PDB file of C-alpha atoms in Angstrom:
ATOM      1  CA  MET A  26       4.494  20.718 -25.329  1.00 74.00           C
ATOM      2  CA  LEU A  27       3.110  22.308 -22.177  1.00 87.00           C
ATOM      3  CA  GLU A  28       1.464  25.694 -22.560  1.00 92.00           C
ATOM      4  CA  PRO A  29       2.256  28.327 -19.892  1.00 92.00           C
ATOM      5  CA  LYS A  30      -1.469  28.615 -19.238  1.00 94.00           C
ATOM      6  CA  THR A  31      -1.565  24.870 -18.491  1.00 96.00           C
ATOM      7  CA  LEU A  32       1.132  25.311 -15.841  1.00 97.00           C
ATOM      8  CA  LEU A  33      -0.630  28.265 -14.227  1.00 97.00           C
ATOM      9  CA  ASN A  34      -3.929  26.378 -14.276  1.00 98.00           C
ATOM     10  CA  ARG A  35      -2.264  23.442 -12.535  1.00 98.00           C
ATOM     11  CA  LEU A  36      -0.924  25.749  -9.822  1.00 98.00           C
ATOM     12  CA  ASP A  37      -4.401  27.233  -9.399  1.00 98.00           C
ATOM     13  CA  ALA A  38      -5.778  23.699  -9.089  1.00 98.00           C
ATOM     14  CA  ILE A  39      -3.214  22.923  -6.388  1.00 98.00           C
ATOM     15  CA  GLY A  40      -4.310  26.040  -4.535  1.00 98.00           C
ATOM     16  CA  ASN A  41      -7.945  24.948  -4.828  1.00 98.00           C
ATOM     17  CA  MET A  42      -7.116  21.505  -3.426  1.00 98.00           C
ATOM     18  CA  LEU A  43      -5.196  23.027  -0.526  1.00 98.00           C
ATOM     19  CA  SER A  44      -8.136  25.295   0.268  1.00 97.00           C
ATOM     20  CA  ARG A  45     -10.290  22.198   0.796  1.00 97.00           C
ATOM     21  CA  THR A  46      -7.947  20.614   3.333  1.00 96.00           C
ATOM     22  CA  ASN A  47      -8.553  23.251   6.034  1.00 96.00           C
ATOM     23  CA  GLN A  48      -4.871  22.717   6.867  1.00 97.00           C
ATOM     24  CA  CYS A  49      -3.331  25.640   4.976  1.00 97.00           C
ATOM     25  CA  HIS A  50      -3.073  29.400   5.058  1.00 97.00           C
ATOM     26  CA  ALA A  51      -1.687  30.042   1.575  1.00 97.00           C
ATOM     27  CA  LEU A  52       0.073  28.873  -1.586  1.00 98.00           C
ATOM     28  CA  LEU A  53       3.070  30.941  -2.681  1.00 98.00           C
ATOM     29  CA  GLY A  54       4.251  30.660  -6.283  1.00 97.00           C
ATOM     30  CA  LEU A  55       7.965  31.196  -6.840  1.00 95.00           C
ATOM     31  CA  GLY A  56      10.227  31.939  -9.796  1.00 91.00           C
ATOM     32  CA  SER A  57       8.518  31.766 -13.181  1.00 92.00           C
ATOM     33  CA  VAL A  58       5.162  30.956 -11.573  1.00 96.00           C
ATOM     34  CA  GLY A  59       5.683  33.658  -8.964  1.00 94.00           C
ATOM     35  CA  ASN A  60       6.575  37.253  -9.792  1.00 91.00           C
ATOM     36  CA  GLU A  61       8.360  36.330 -13.011  1.00 89.00           C
ATOM     37  CA  THR A  62       5.593  34.829 -15.137  1.00 93.00           C
ATOM     38  CA  ASP A  63       7.048  36.588 -18.177  1.00 91.00           C
ATOM     39  CA  ARG A  64       9.731  33.853 -18.107  1.00 88.00           C
ATOM     40  CA  LEU A  65       7.173  31.035 -18.091  1.00 94.00           C
ATOM     41  CA  ASP A  66       7.426  28.623 -21.010  1.00 93.00           C
ATOM     42  CA  ALA A  67       6.888  24.977 -21.947  1.00 92.00           C
ATOM     43  CA  TYR A  68       9.958  23.840 -19.983  1.00 92.00           C
ATOM     44  CA  SER A  69       9.219  25.674 -16.746  1.00 93.00           C
ATOM     45  CA  ASP A  70       8.637  23.934 -13.424  1.00 94.00           C
ATOM     46  CA  LEU A  71       6.088  24.694 -10.755  1.00 97.00           C
ATOM     47  CA  ASP A  72       8.087  26.018  -7.801  1.00 96.00           C
ATOM     48  CA  PHE A  73       6.037  26.850  -4.733  1.00 98.00           C
ATOM     49  CA  PHE A  74       5.745  27.012  -0.961  1.00 98.00           C
ATOM     50  CA  VAL A  75       2.725  25.695   0.913  1.00 98.00           C
ATOM     51  CA  ILE A  76       2.088  27.716   4.066  1.00 98.00           C
ATOM     52  CA  ALA A  77       0.538  25.237   6.480  1.00 97.00           C
ATOM     53  CA  LYS A  78      -1.443  25.996   9.584  1.00 97.00           C
ATOM     54  CA  SER A  79       0.403  25.306  12.811  1.00 96.00           C
ATOM     55  CA  GLY A  80       0.480  21.584  13.512  1.00 97.00           C
ATOM     56  CA  PHE A  81      -0.452  20.484   9.976  1.00 98.00           C
ATOM     57  CA  LYS A  82       2.896  20.579   8.164  1.00 98.00           C
ATOM     58  CA  GLN A  83       3.659  16.875   8.555  1.00 97.00           C
ATOM     59  CA  CYS A  84       0.146  15.889   7.490  1.00 97.00           C
ATOM     60  CA  LEU A  85       0.615  17.722   4.197  1.00 98.00           C
ATOM     61  CA  ILE A  86       4.101  16.286   3.687  1.00 98.00           C
ATOM     62  CA  GLU A  87       3.166  12.708   4.500  1.00 97.00           C
ATOM     63  CA  ASN A  88      -0.075  12.655   2.502  1.00 97.00           C
ATOM     64  CA  LEU A  89       0.198  14.102  -1.014  1.00 98.00           C
ATOM     65  CA  ASP A  90      -3.440  13.513  -1.973  1.00 98.00           C
ATOM     66  CA  TRP A  91      -3.766  17.269  -2.497  1.00 98.00           C
ATOM     67  CA  LEU A  92      -1.403  16.788  -5.441  1.00 98.00           C
ATOM     68  CA  SER A  93      -2.278  13.330  -6.732  1.00 98.00           C
ATOM     69  CA  GLN A  94      -6.036  13.894  -6.826  1.00 98.00           C
ATOM     70  CA  ILE A  95      -5.469  16.459  -9.576  1.00 98.00           C
ATOM     71  CA  ASN A  96      -3.454  14.110 -11.784  1.00 98.00           C
ATOM     72  CA  GLU A  97      -1.482  10.928 -11.229  1.00 98.00           C
ATOM     73  CA  LEU A  98       2.101  11.324  -9.979  1.00 98.00           C
ATOM     74  CA  ASP A  99       4.678   9.286 -11.903  1.00 98.00           C
ATOM     75  CA  TYR A 100       7.669  10.264  -9.747  1.00 98.00           C
ATOM     76  CA  VAL A 101       7.888  11.418  -6.138  1.00 98.00           C
ATOM     77  CA  PHE A 102      11.250  12.349  -4.622  1.00 97.00           C
ATOM     78  CA  ARG A 103      11.519  13.838  -1.132  1.00 97.00           C
ATOM     79  CA  ASN A 104      14.621  15.955  -1.615  1.00 95.00           C
ATOM     80  CA  THR A 105      14.470  17.834   1.718  1.00 95.00           C
ATOM     81  CA  VAL A 106      12.828  17.376   5.103  1.00 96.00           C
ATOM     82  CA  ASP A 107      10.378  20.100   4.051  1.00 97.00           C
ATOM     83  CA  GLY A 108       9.389  19.068   0.551  1.00 97.00           C
ATOM     84  CA  TYR A 109       9.562  17.174  -2.702  1.00 98.00           C
ATOM     85  CA  LYS A 110      10.289  17.133  -6.396  1.00 98.00           C
ATOM     86  CA  VAL A 111       7.468  15.396  -8.299  1.00 98.00           C
ATOM     87  CA  LEU A 112       6.600  14.616 -11.911  1.00 98.00           C
ATOM     88  CA  TYR A 113       2.962  14.435 -12.959  1.00 98.00           C
ATOM     89  CA  GLN A 114       1.913  11.843 -15.510  1.00 97.00           C
ATOM     90  CA  ASP A 115       1.137  14.640 -17.968  1.00 96.00           C
ATOM     91  CA  GLY A 116       4.698  15.976 -17.768  1.00 96.00           C
ATOM     92  CA  ILE A 117       4.315  18.831 -15.273  1.00 97.00           C
ATOM     93  CA  PHE A 118       7.283  18.933 -12.891  1.00 98.00           C
ATOM     94  CA  CYS A 119       7.004  20.499  -9.425  1.00 98.00           C
ATOM     95  CA  GLU A 120       9.468  21.421  -6.718  1.00 97.00           C
ATOM     96  CA  PHE A 121       7.947  22.537  -3.454  1.00 98.00           C
ATOM     97  CA  ALA A 122       8.301  22.831   0.290  1.00 98.00           C
ATOM     98  CA  VAL A 123       5.813  23.048   3.140  1.00 98.00           C
ATOM     99  CA  PHE A 124       6.377  25.511   5.983  1.00 97.00           C
ATOM    100  CA  GLU A 125       4.426  26.744   8.951  1.00 97.00           C
ATOM    101  CA  PRO A 126       4.281  30.533   9.465  1.00 95.00           C
ATOM    102  CA  ASN A 127       6.838  30.601  12.282  1.00 94.00           C
ATOM    103  CA  GLU A 128       9.428  28.878  10.050  1.00 94.00           C
ATOM    104  CA  LEU A 129       9.435  31.422   7.230  1.00 92.00           C
ATOM    105  CA  ALA A 130      11.585  33.919   9.123  1.00 87.00           C
ATOM    106  CA  GLY A 131      14.541  31.550   8.847  1.00 87.00           C
ATOM    107  CA  ILE A 132      14.050  30.403   5.247  1.00 88.00           C
ATOM    108  CA  PRO A 133      15.999  31.986   2.365  1.00 86.00           C
ATOM    109  CA  PHE A 134      13.833  32.560  -0.724  1.00 88.00           C
ATOM    110  CA  SER A 135      13.020  35.142  -3.373  1.00 86.00           C
ATOM    111  CA  ALA A 136       9.804  37.153  -3.389  1.00 89.00           C
ATOM    112  CA  GLY A 137       6.861  35.208  -4.762  1.00 93.00           C
ATOM    113  CA  ARG A 138       3.203  35.520  -5.744  1.00 96.00           C
ATOM    114  CA  ILE A 139       0.260  34.554  -3.563  1.00 97.00           C
ATOM    115  CA  VAL A 140      -1.674  32.063  -5.671  1.00 97.00           C
ATOM    116  CA  TRP A 141      -4.264  31.338  -3.013  1.00 97.00           C
ATOM    117  CA  GLN A 142      -4.748  32.404   0.591  1.00 97.00           C
ATOM    118  CA  GLU A 143      -7.285  32.147   3.359  1.00 96.00           C
ATOM    119  CA  GLU A 144      -9.332  35.192   4.092  1.00 92.00           C
ATOM    120  CA  GLU A 145      -7.715  37.442   6.701  1.00 89.00           C
ATOM    121  CA  PHE A 146      -4.348  35.660   6.334  1.00 93.00           C
ATOM    122  CA  ASP A 147      -1.492  38.133   6.796  1.00 91.00           C
ATOM    123  CA  SER A 148       0.487  37.526   3.594  1.00 91.00           C
ATOM    124  CA  SER A 149       3.217  39.949   4.677  1.00 91.00           C
ATOM    125  CA  ILE A 150       4.963  37.009   6.371  1.00 91.00           C
ATOM    126  CA  CYS A 151       5.543  35.599   2.870  1.00 91.00           C
ATOM    127  CA  GLN A 152       7.902  38.441   2.025  1.00 90.00           C
ATOM    128  CA  PRO A 153      11.561  37.380   2.235  1.00 86.00           C
ATOM    129  CA  SER A 154      14.094  39.174   4.376  1.00 72.00           C
ATOM    130  CA  LEU A 155      17.499  40.136   2.972  1.00 52.00           C
ATOM    131  CA  SER A 156      19.029  39.028   6.275  1.00 46.00           C
ATOM    132  CA  ARG A 157      18.127  35.375   5.717  1.00 44.00           C
ATOM    133  CA  SER A 158      21.065  33.230   4.776  1.00 42.00           C
ATOM    134  CA  ALA A 159      21.122  29.699   3.460  1.00 44.00           C
ATOM    135  CA  ALA A 160      22.475  26.882   5.576  1.00 44.00           C
ATOM    136  CA  PRO A 161      22.700  23.905   3.225  1.00 47.00           C
ATOM    137  CA  ASN A 162      22.766  20.490   4.830  1.00 49.00           C
ATOM    138  CA  PRO A 163      23.001  17.898   2.043  1.00 53.00           C
ATOM    139  CA  ASN A 164      21.667  14.418   2.700  1.00 57.00           C
ATOM    140  CA  PRO A 165      24.449  11.804   2.301  1.00 70.00           C
ATOM    141  CA  ASP A 166      22.045   8.995   1.430  1.00 89.00           C
ATOM    142  CA  ILE A 167      22.658   7.329  -1.971  1.00 93.00           C
ATOM    143  CA  GLU A 168      18.961   7.391  -2.869  1.00 94.00           C
ATOM    144  CA  TRP A 169      18.915  11.147  -2.241  1.00 94.00           C
ATOM    145  CA  GLN A 170      21.972  11.633  -4.448  1.00 95.00           C
ATOM    146  CA  ILE A 171      20.377   9.638  -7.283  1.00 96.00           C
ATOM    147  CA  GLY A 172      17.176  11.671  -7.000  1.00 96.00           C
ATOM    148  CA  GLU A 173      19.136  14.904  -7.152  1.00 96.00           C
ATOM    149  CA  ALA A 174      21.120  13.658 -10.161  1.00 97.00           C
ATOM    150  CA  LEU A 175      17.952  12.707 -12.066  1.00 98.00           C
ATOM    151  CA  THR A 176      16.140  15.946 -11.340  1.00 97.00           C
ATOM    152  CA  ASN A 177      19.216  18.006 -12.244  1.00 98.00           C
ATOM    153  CA  LEU A 178      19.432  16.177 -15.578  1.00 98.00           C
ATOM    154  CA  TYR A 179      15.733  16.851 -16.168  1.00 98.00           C
ATOM    155  CA  VAL A 180      15.928  20.542 -15.313  1.00 97.00           C
ATOM    156  CA  GLY A 181      19.144  20.896 -17.288  1.00 98.00           C
ATOM    157  CA  MET A 182      17.598  19.441 -20.431  1.00 97.00           C
ATOM    158  CA  GLY A 183      14.619  21.750 -20.011  1.00 96.00           C
ATOM    159  CA  ARG A 184      17.052  24.658 -19.984  1.00 96.00           C
ATOM    160  CA  GLU A 185      18.806  23.228 -23.052  1.00 97.00           C
ATOM    161  CA  ARG A 186      15.516  22.988 -24.955  1.00 95.00           C
ATOM    162  CA  ARG A 187      14.736  26.558 -23.927  1.00 94.00           C
ATOM    163  CA  GLY A 188      18.070  27.753 -25.320  1.00 95.00           C
ATOM    164  CA  GLU A 189      19.722  28.409 -21.947  1.00 96.00           C
ATOM    165  CA  LYS A 190      22.793  26.377 -22.868  1.00 97.00           C
ATOM    166  CA  LEU A 191      25.115  27.720 -20.173  1.00 98.00           C
ATOM    167  CA  SER A 192      22.637  27.022 -17.392  1.00 98.00           C
ATOM    168  CA  ALA A 193      21.946  23.604 -18.925  1.00 98.00           C
ATOM    169  CA  THR A 194      25.666  22.862 -18.967  1.00 98.00           C
ATOM    170  CA  ARG A 195      25.947  23.680 -15.287  1.00 98.00           C
ATOM    171  CA  PHE A 196      22.943  21.546 -14.310  1.00 98.00           C
ATOM    172  CA  ILE A 197      24.042  18.544 -16.374  1.00 98.00           C
ATOM    173  CA  GLN A 198      27.819  18.621 -16.441  1.00 98.00           C
ATOM    174  CA  ASN A 199      28.324  20.162 -12.985  1.00 97.00           C
ATOM    175  CA  PHE A 200      25.401  19.712 -10.588  1.00 97.00           C
ATOM    176  CA  ALA A 201      24.220  16.272 -11.769  1.00 98.00           C
ATOM    177  CA  LEU A 202      27.787  15.055 -12.143  1.00 97.00           C
ATOM    178  CA  ASP A 203      28.588  16.167  -8.580  1.00 95.00           C
ATOM    179  CA  ARG A 204      25.806  13.883  -7.397  1.00 95.00           C
ATOM    180  CA  LEU A 205      27.159  10.965  -9.441  1.00 96.00           C
ATOM    181  CA  ILE A 206      30.558  11.513  -7.839  1.00 93.00           C
ATOM    182  CA  ASP A 207      28.953  11.460  -4.397  1.00 92.00           C
ATOM    183  CA  VAL A 208      27.058   8.276  -5.261  1.00 92.00           C
ATOM    184  CA  VAL A 209      30.302   6.528  -6.216  1.00 91.00           C
ATOM    185  CA  ARG A 210      32.106   7.950  -3.197  1.00 87.00           C
ATOM    186  CA  LEU A 211      29.392   6.754  -0.816  1.00 86.00           C
ATOM    187  CA  GLN A 212      29.128   3.363  -2.461  1.00 82.00           C
ATOM    188  CA  ASP A 213      32.863   2.604  -2.424  1.00 76.00           C
ATOM    189  CA  LYS A 214      34.734   4.018   0.558  1.00 67.00           C
ATOM    190  CA  ALA A 215      37.622   1.566   0.339  1.00 64.00           C
ATOM    191  CA  SER A 216      39.888   3.552  -1.984  1.00 70.00           C
ATOM    192  CA  PRO A 217      43.414   3.858  -0.537  1.00 71.00           C
ATOM    193  CA  VAL A 218      43.784   7.343  -2.049  1.00 74.00           C
ATOM    194  CA  ARG A 219      42.888  10.074   0.421  1.00 70.00           C
ATOM    195  CA  ALA A 220      39.784  12.118  -0.371  1.00 69.00           C
ATOM    196  CA  ASP A 221      39.562  15.890  -0.194  1.00 71.00           C
ATOM    197  CA  PRO A 222      36.683  16.522   2.274  1.00 66.00           C
ATOM    198  CA  PHE A 223      35.864  19.890   0.677  1.00 70.00           C
ATOM    199  CA  MET A 224      36.167  18.986  -3.015  1.00 78.00           C
ATOM    200  CA  PRO A 225      34.926  15.453  -3.784  1.00 78.00           C
ATOM    201  CA  ASP A 226      36.081  15.665  -7.410  1.00 81.00           C
ATOM    202  CA  ARG A 227      39.756  15.954  -6.388  1.00 84.00           C
ATOM    203  CA  ARG A 228      41.837  12.870  -7.227  1.00 86.00           C
ATOM    204  CA  ILE A 229      38.742  11.133  -8.627  1.00 86.00           C
ATOM    205  CA  GLU A 230      40.872   9.516 -11.352  1.00 91.00           C
ATOM    206  CA  ALA A 231      43.141   7.886  -8.781  1.00 88.00           C
ATOM    207  CA  ARG A 232      40.408   7.005  -6.313  1.00 88.00           C
ATOM    208  CA  PHE A 233      37.837   5.566  -8.735  1.00 90.00           C
ATOM    209  CA  PRO A 234      39.564   4.901 -12.072  1.00 91.00           C
ATOM    210  CA  SER A 235      36.720   2.817 -13.533  1.00 92.00           C
ATOM    211  CA  PHE A 236      34.183   5.553 -12.857  1.00 93.00           C
ATOM    212  CA  ALA A 237      36.576   8.255 -14.057  1.00 92.00           C
ATOM    213  CA  SER A 238      36.962   6.475 -17.392  1.00 94.00           C
ATOM    214  CA  HIS A 239      33.401   7.643 -18.220  1.00 96.00           C
ATOM    215  CA  MET A 240      34.205  11.342 -17.814  1.00 96.00           C
ATOM    216  CA  THR A 241      34.698  11.939 -21.534  1.00 97.00           C
ATOM    217  CA  ASP A 242      31.095  10.749 -21.959  1.00 97.00           C
ATOM    218  CA  PHE A 243      29.723  12.574 -18.918  1.00 98.00           C
ATOM    219  CA  VAL A 244      31.387  15.897 -19.760  1.00 98.00           C
ATOM    220  CA  GLN A 245      31.194  16.421 -23.522  1.00 98.00           C
ATOM    221  CA  GLY A 246      31.126  20.206 -23.429  1.00 97.00           C
ATOM    222  CA  TYR A 247      28.877  23.177 -24.059  1.00 97.00           C
ATOM    223  CA  ASP A 248      27.464  21.859 -27.334  1.00 96.00           C
ATOM    224  CA  LYS A 249      26.899  18.304 -26.091  1.00 97.00           C
ATOM    225  CA  ASN A 250      24.529  18.652 -23.162  1.00 98.00           C
ATOM    226  CA  ALA A 251      22.044  16.055 -24.370  1.00 98.00           C
ATOM    227  CA  GLU A 252      24.792  13.533 -25.066  1.00 98.00           C
ATOM    228  CA  SER A 253      26.299  14.163 -21.620  1.00 98.00           C
ATOM    229  CA  ALA A 254      22.901  13.803 -19.946  1.00 98.00           C
ATOM    230  CA  LEU A 255      22.186  10.511 -21.703  1.00 98.00           C
ATOM    231  CA  ALA A 256      25.592   9.126 -20.741  1.00 98.00           C
ATOM    232  CA  GLN A 257      25.005   9.930 -17.080  1.00 98.00           C
ATOM    233  CA  LEU A 258      21.482   8.525 -17.207  1.00 98.00           C
ATOM    234  CA  ASN A 259      22.730   5.316 -18.835  1.00 98.00           C
ATOM    235  CA  TYR A 260      25.347   4.935 -16.094  1.00 97.00           C
ATOM    236  CA  LEU A 261      22.761   5.398 -13.364  1.00 97.00           C
ATOM    237  CA  GLU A 262      20.403   2.885 -14.954  1.00 98.00           C
ATOM    238  CA  LYS A 263      23.188   0.340 -15.321  1.00 96.00           C
ATOM    239  CA  HIS A 264      24.261   0.499 -11.684  1.00 95.00           C
ATOM    240  CA  PHE A 265      21.163   1.566  -9.721  1.00 95.00           C
ATOM    241  CA  ASP A 266      17.368   1.389  -9.665  1.00 95.00           C
ATOM    242  CA  VAL A 267      16.130   4.429 -11.560  1.00 97.00           C
ATOM    243  CA  ASN A 268      12.518   5.605 -11.796  1.00 97.00           C
ATOM    244  CA  ALA A 269      11.386   4.685 -15.318  1.00 97.00           C
ATOM    245  CA  SER A 270       9.058   7.658 -15.743  1.00 97.00           C
ATOM    246  CA  MET A 271      11.787  10.101 -14.808  1.00 97.00           C
ATOM    247  CA  ALA A 272      14.259   8.399 -17.149  1.00 98.00           C
ATOM    248  CA  ASP A 273      11.710   8.521 -19.981  1.00 97.00           C
ATOM    249  CA  ALA A 274      11.068  12.214 -19.342  1.00 97.00           C
ATOM    250  CA  ILE A 275      14.795  12.988 -19.575  1.00 98.00           C
ATOM    251  CA  ARG A 276      15.127  10.963 -22.791  1.00 97.00           C
ATOM    252  CA  ARG A 277      12.176  12.762 -24.380  1.00 96.00           C
ATOM    253  CA  LEU A 278      13.856  16.095 -23.748  1.00 96.00           C
ATOM    254  CA  CYS A 279      17.088  14.757 -25.257  1.00 96.00           C
ATOM    255  CA  ALA A 280      15.445  13.118 -28.274  1.00 94.00           C
ATOM    256  CA  SER A 281      15.036  16.182 -30.472  1.00 82.00           C
ATOM    257  CA  ILE A 282      18.609  17.353 -29.863  1.00 78.00           C
ATOM    258  CA  VAL A 283      20.795  14.262 -30.143  1.00 65.00           C
TER     259      VAL A 283
END
């Protein structure tokens, strides 16, 4: 079990490592490690933005030594052009992005907490604007979809263990399942049944009957989140290469519930 203090100490350590690179202005903690530390518990993630100096963003994205020198990384998934989801060997899960100061004006995010900053850095640029709107641009690559599915299962089971069953249900039986549907859709485009371009789950039974036959296992309902997560994980492992550390982490979260 991870103590909240352990998570905050890890974020402080990340800030300390960034300060040594001479490539950063600040580290911004978000969510339960930002302005909402009262929500922090053993199943929380480290969500943060790294504010890079101009010209250094790609260096920080392409070389994650500032993370791995603290503790070994068991899983590294680049889920956006700006950042990653990673799992430390000791079980700490992070989701982060790296931005340069001029980019923040166009990024939608909630107010956070400055964990570390350079002296004389103007932290007011880290305050979000209500006018910012999201412009999602999902990556159609199968590897990306699998990474999203795995991390949604992991986060969902963390919510389940915390007692947030509704949120867990959405992460496992909606968000992760959406990614599985996209994986199957991208892998097999030969179905004669026309797809709905706006709702990939439409006509899934007619388009991919073999895959659809697993739905009773994938979607077992509000009280069966762990069972649904394990069924999806088993399917992914059967048909694709799945990171063993991430799979083990999901199973550990499921173990005390199933």
